[in-house]
């Protein structure tokens, strides 16, 4: 199946700093990618839809200035958590859909803000 | 986000038995459904999908059943193995929904040897 690579897999940062997470589709082009957040023992919550060449679409309650999304090419979307705080600590997961409807997921990024 | 932030229910089965995991979806306009398996610390892994014009689809050791009348989806795993232990999520989308997937609550499957 299609491969989606997410980097880094783990990151620890100090409170107040910013962290960038990359999501790449390795063997297909993705005009749309999705960013999810997952707290322990809970489901995935959609944060935003990343659109290549245009602004991301954020879900209700997600701060767009806090979670900056850039989708500059057909194979790369980035999520930057700005001025991170301990409550931003979570598991962040991206996904991309192929030409069909099937979505493939990255391996996730464990963010810990200390 | 639109998914429900509840703690995950757990299904415990004996190795070799069949497992049935259930999911209630929310949007009557959804026309494509997927089951994912998530192991600890990893991203979701595709298991099987089904479109709304079908009510059953079979894969290798897995079967998905769709009941649109009551908005219910189930995943059946035959001859459950220890490697099947994971969290299972159903996800829904509609062709008019920009392709975004909305995840259900999730179920933890524990396989006892």
Coordinates of C-alpha atoms in Angstrom, one line a residue:
Chain A
X1 CA 0.0 0.0 0.0
X2 CA 0.9 3.7 -0.1
X3 CA 3.4 5.0 2.4
X4 CA 3.1 8.0 4.5
X5 CA 6.1 9.0 6.5
X6 CA 5.9 11.3 9.6
X7 CA 8.9 12.9 11.3
X8 CA 10.0 13.1 14.0
X9 CA 8.4 10.1 15.8
X10 CA 9.2 11.6 19.2
X11 CA 10.0 15.1 20.3
X12 CA 10.5 16.8 23.7
X13 CA 10.5 20.6 23.8
X14 CA 10.5 23.3 26.4
X15 CA 7.4 25.3 27.1
X16 CA 7.2 28.4 24.9
X17 CA 9.1 26.9 22.0
X18 CA 7.7 25.8 18.6
X19 CA 7.9 22.4 17.1
X20 CA 7.5 21.4 13.5
X21 CA 6.2 18.0 12.4
X22 CA 6.5 16.8 8.8
X23 CA 4.2 14.5 6.9
X24 CA 5.3 13.1 3.6
X25 CA 3.6 10.9 1.0
X26 CA 6.5 8.8 -0.3
X27 CA 5.0 7.1 -3.4
X28 CA 2.0 9.1 -4.3
X29 CA 0.9 12.7 -4.6
X30 CA -1.6 14.0 -2.1
X31 CA -3.4 17.3 -2.7
X32 CA -5.1 16.9 0.6
X33 CA -3.6 15.7 3.9
X34 CA -5.2 15.6 7.3
X35 CA -3.9 16.2 10.8
X36 CA -5.2 14.4 13.9
X37 CA -4.6 14.6 17.5
X38 CA -4.9 11.7 19.9
X39 CA -4.9 11.7 23.7
X40 CA -4.1 8.5 25.7
X41 CA -6.9 5.9 25.4
X42 CA -9.0 8.1 23.2
X43 CA -10.0 8.3 19.6
X44 CA -8.4 10.4 16.9
X45 CA -9.7 13.9 16.7
X46 CA -9.5 15.7 13.3
X47 CA -7.7 19.0 13.7
X48 CA -7.5 20.3 10.2
X49 CA -7.4 19.5 6.5
X50 CA -4.2 20.5 4.7
X51 CA -4.7 21.7 1.1
X52 CA -1.8 21.9 -1.3
X53 CA -1.3 25.5 -2.4
X54 CA -4.1 27.0 -0.3
X55 CA -5.0 27.6 3.3
X56 CA -5.8 24.8 5.6
X57 CA -9.3 24.2 6.9
X58 CA -9.5 23.9 10.6
X59 CA -12.1 22.0 12.7
X60 CA -14.2 23.9 15.2
X61 CA -12.3 24.6 18.3
X62 CA -8.8 24.3 16.8
X63 CA -6.7 27.4 17.0
X64 CA -5.2 28.2 13.6
X65 CA -2.6 30.5 15.0
X66 CA -1.5 27.8 17.4
X67 CA -1.3 25.0 14.9
X68 CA 0.2 26.3 11.7
X69 CA -0.2 24.1 8.7
X70 CA 1.7 24.4 5.5
X71 CA 1.2 22.2 2.4
X72 CA 3.8 23.6 0.0
X73 CA 4.1 20.6 -2.3
X74 CA 2.1 17.5 -3.4
X75 CA 4.1 15.3 -1.1
X76 CA 4.7 17.4 2.1
X77 CA 2.6 18.9 4.7
X78 CA 3.9 20.4 8.0
X79 CA 2.3 21.1 11.3
X80 CA 3.9 23.6 13.6
X81 CA 2.8 23.8 17.2
X82 CA 3.7 27.3 18.2
X83 CA 4.5 28.5 21.7
X84 CA 3.9 25.0 23.0
X85 CA 2.6 24.4 26.4
X86 CA 2.3 21.2 28.5
X87 CA -1.4 20.8 27.5
X88 CA -0.2 20.5 23.9
X89 CA 1.5 17.3 24.7
X90 CA -0.2 14.6 22.7
X91 CA 0.1 12.1 19.8
X92 CA -0.2 13.9 16.5
X93 CA -0.9 11.8 13.4
X94 CA -1.2 12.8 9.7
X95 CA -2.9 11.0 6.9
X96 CA -3.1 11.3 3.1
X97 CA -5.5 9.9 0.6
X98 CA -4.6 8.3 -2.6
X99 CA -6.5 8.7 -5.9
X100 CA -9.1 6.4 -4.5
X101 CA -10.7 7.0 -1.2
X102 CA -8.3 5.0 0.9
X103 CA -6.4 7.0 3.6
X104 CA -3.0 6.0 4.8
X105 CA -1.5 7.2 8.1
X106 CA 1.9 8.2 9.3
X107 CA 3.4 6.5 12.2
X108 CA 2.6 9.4 14.5
X109 CA 4.6 12.0 16.5
X110 CA 4.7 11.9 20.3
X111 CA 5.1 15.5 21.5
X112 CA 6.0 16.1 25.1
X113 CA 6.2 19.7 26.3
X114 CA 8.1 20.2 29.5
Chain B
X1 CA -12.8 17.6 16.2
X2 CA -16.0 15.6 15.8
X3 CA -15.0 12.3 17.4
X4 CA -16.1 11.5 20.9
X5 CA -13.4 11.7 23.6
X6 CA -14.5 8.8 25.7
X7 CA -12.3 6.1 27.2
X8 CA -12.1 3.0 25.1
X9 CA -14.2 -0.1 25.8
X10 CA -12.4 -3.4 26.0
X11 CA -13.3 -6.7 24.4
X12 CA -11.4 -9.7 25.8
X13 CA -11.4 -13.0 23.8
X14 CA -9.7 -16.3 23.9
X15 CA -7.1 -17.1 21.3
X16 CA -8.8 -19.0 18.5
X17 CA -12.3 -17.6 19.1
X18 CA -14.0 -15.2 16.8
X19 CA -14.2 -11.5 17.7
X20 CA -16.9 -9.0 16.9
X21 CA -16.3 -5.4 17.3
X22 CA -19.1 -2.9 16.9
X23 CA -19.3 0.7 15.9
X24 CA -22.2 3.2 15.6
X25 CA -21.5 5.9 13.1
X26 CA -23.0 9.4 13.3
X27 CA -23.6 10.8 9.8
X28 CA -26.4 9.3 7.7
X29 CA -24.8 10.9 4.6
X30 CA -21.6 8.9 5.1
X31 CA -21.0 6.5 2.2
X32 CA -17.6 5.0 2.8
X33 CA -16.5 3.2 6.0
X34 CA -13.1 1.9 7.1
X35 CA -11.8 -0.2 9.9
X36 CA -8.4 0.6 11.3
X37 CA -6.1 -1.2 13.7
X38 CA -3.9 0.8 15.9
X39 CA -1.0 -0.7 18.0
X40 CA 0.5 1.2 20.9
X41 CA 2.5 4.2 19.8
X42 CA 1.8 3.7 16.1
X43 CA -0.5 5.2 13.5
X44 CA -3.7 3.5 12.4
X45 CA -3.3 0.6 9.9
X46 CA -6.0 -0.1 7.3
X47 CA -7.8 -3.4 7.7
X48 CA -10.9 -3.3 5.5
X49 CA -13.3 -0.9 3.9
X50 CA -16.9 -1.0 2.6
X51 CA -19.1 1.3 0.6
X52 CA -22.6 2.2 1.4
X53 CA -24.0 0.2 -1.6
X54 CA -22.8 -3.0 0.1
X55 CA -23.8 -4.6 3.4
X56 CA -21.0 -7.1 3.7
X57 CA -17.4 -7.4 2.6
X58 CA -14.9 -10.1 3.4
X59 CA -11.1 -10.1 3.6
X60 CA -8.6 -12.5 4.9
X61 CA -9.9 -13.5 8.4
X62 CA -12.0 -10.3 8.6
X63 CA -15.5 -9.4 7.6
X64 CA -17.2 -6.0 7.8
X65 CA -21.0 -5.7 8.0
X66 CA -22.8 -2.5 7.4
X67 CA -26.4 -1.8 8.5
X68 CA -27.4 1.6 7.2
X69 CA -30.8 1.5 8.7
X70 CA -29.5 1.7 12.2
X71 CA -26.1 3.3 11.3
X72 CA -24.1 0.4 12.6
X73 CA -20.9 -1.2 11.5
X74 CA -19.2 -4.3 12.7
X75 CA -15.8 -6.0 12.3
X76 CA -15.6 -9.7 12.6
X77 CA -12.2 -11.3 13.1
X78 CA -12.1 -15.1 12.7
X79 CA -9.8 -17.3 14.8
X80 CA -8.4 -14.4 16.7
X81 CA -4.7 -14.4 17.3
X82 CA -2.5 -12.7 19.9
X83 CA -1.2 -10.4 17.2
X84 CA -4.7 -9.1 16.8
X85 CA -4.5 -7.4 20.2
X86 CA -4.8 -3.7 19.5
X87 CA -7.2 -0.8 19.4
X88 CA -9.8 -0.9 16.6
X89 CA -11.4 2.1 15.1
X90 CA -14.2 2.6 12.6
X91 CA -14.1 5.7 10.5
X92 CA -16.6 7.3 8.2
X93 CA -16.6 9.7 5.4
X94 CA -18.8 11.0 2.6
X95 CA -17.9 11.8 -1.0
X96 CA -19.1 15.4 -0.3
X97 CA -17.0 15.8 2.8
X98 CA -13.6 16.8 1.2
X99 CA -12.5 13.3 2.1
X100 CA -12.0 13.9 5.8
X101 CA -12.4 10.8 7.9
X102 CA -14.2 11.0 11.2
X103 CA -13.2 8.3 13.7
X104 CA -15.5 6.4 16.1
X105 CA -14.8 5.7 19.7
X106 CA -12.5 2.7 19.3
X107 CA -12.4 -0.7 21.0
X108 CA -9.5 -2.3 22.7
X109 CA -9.2 -6.0 21.8
X110 CA -7.3 -8.2 24.2
X111 CA -6.5 -11.8 23.1
X112 CA -5.9 -14.2 25.9
X113 CA -3.6 -17.1 25.1

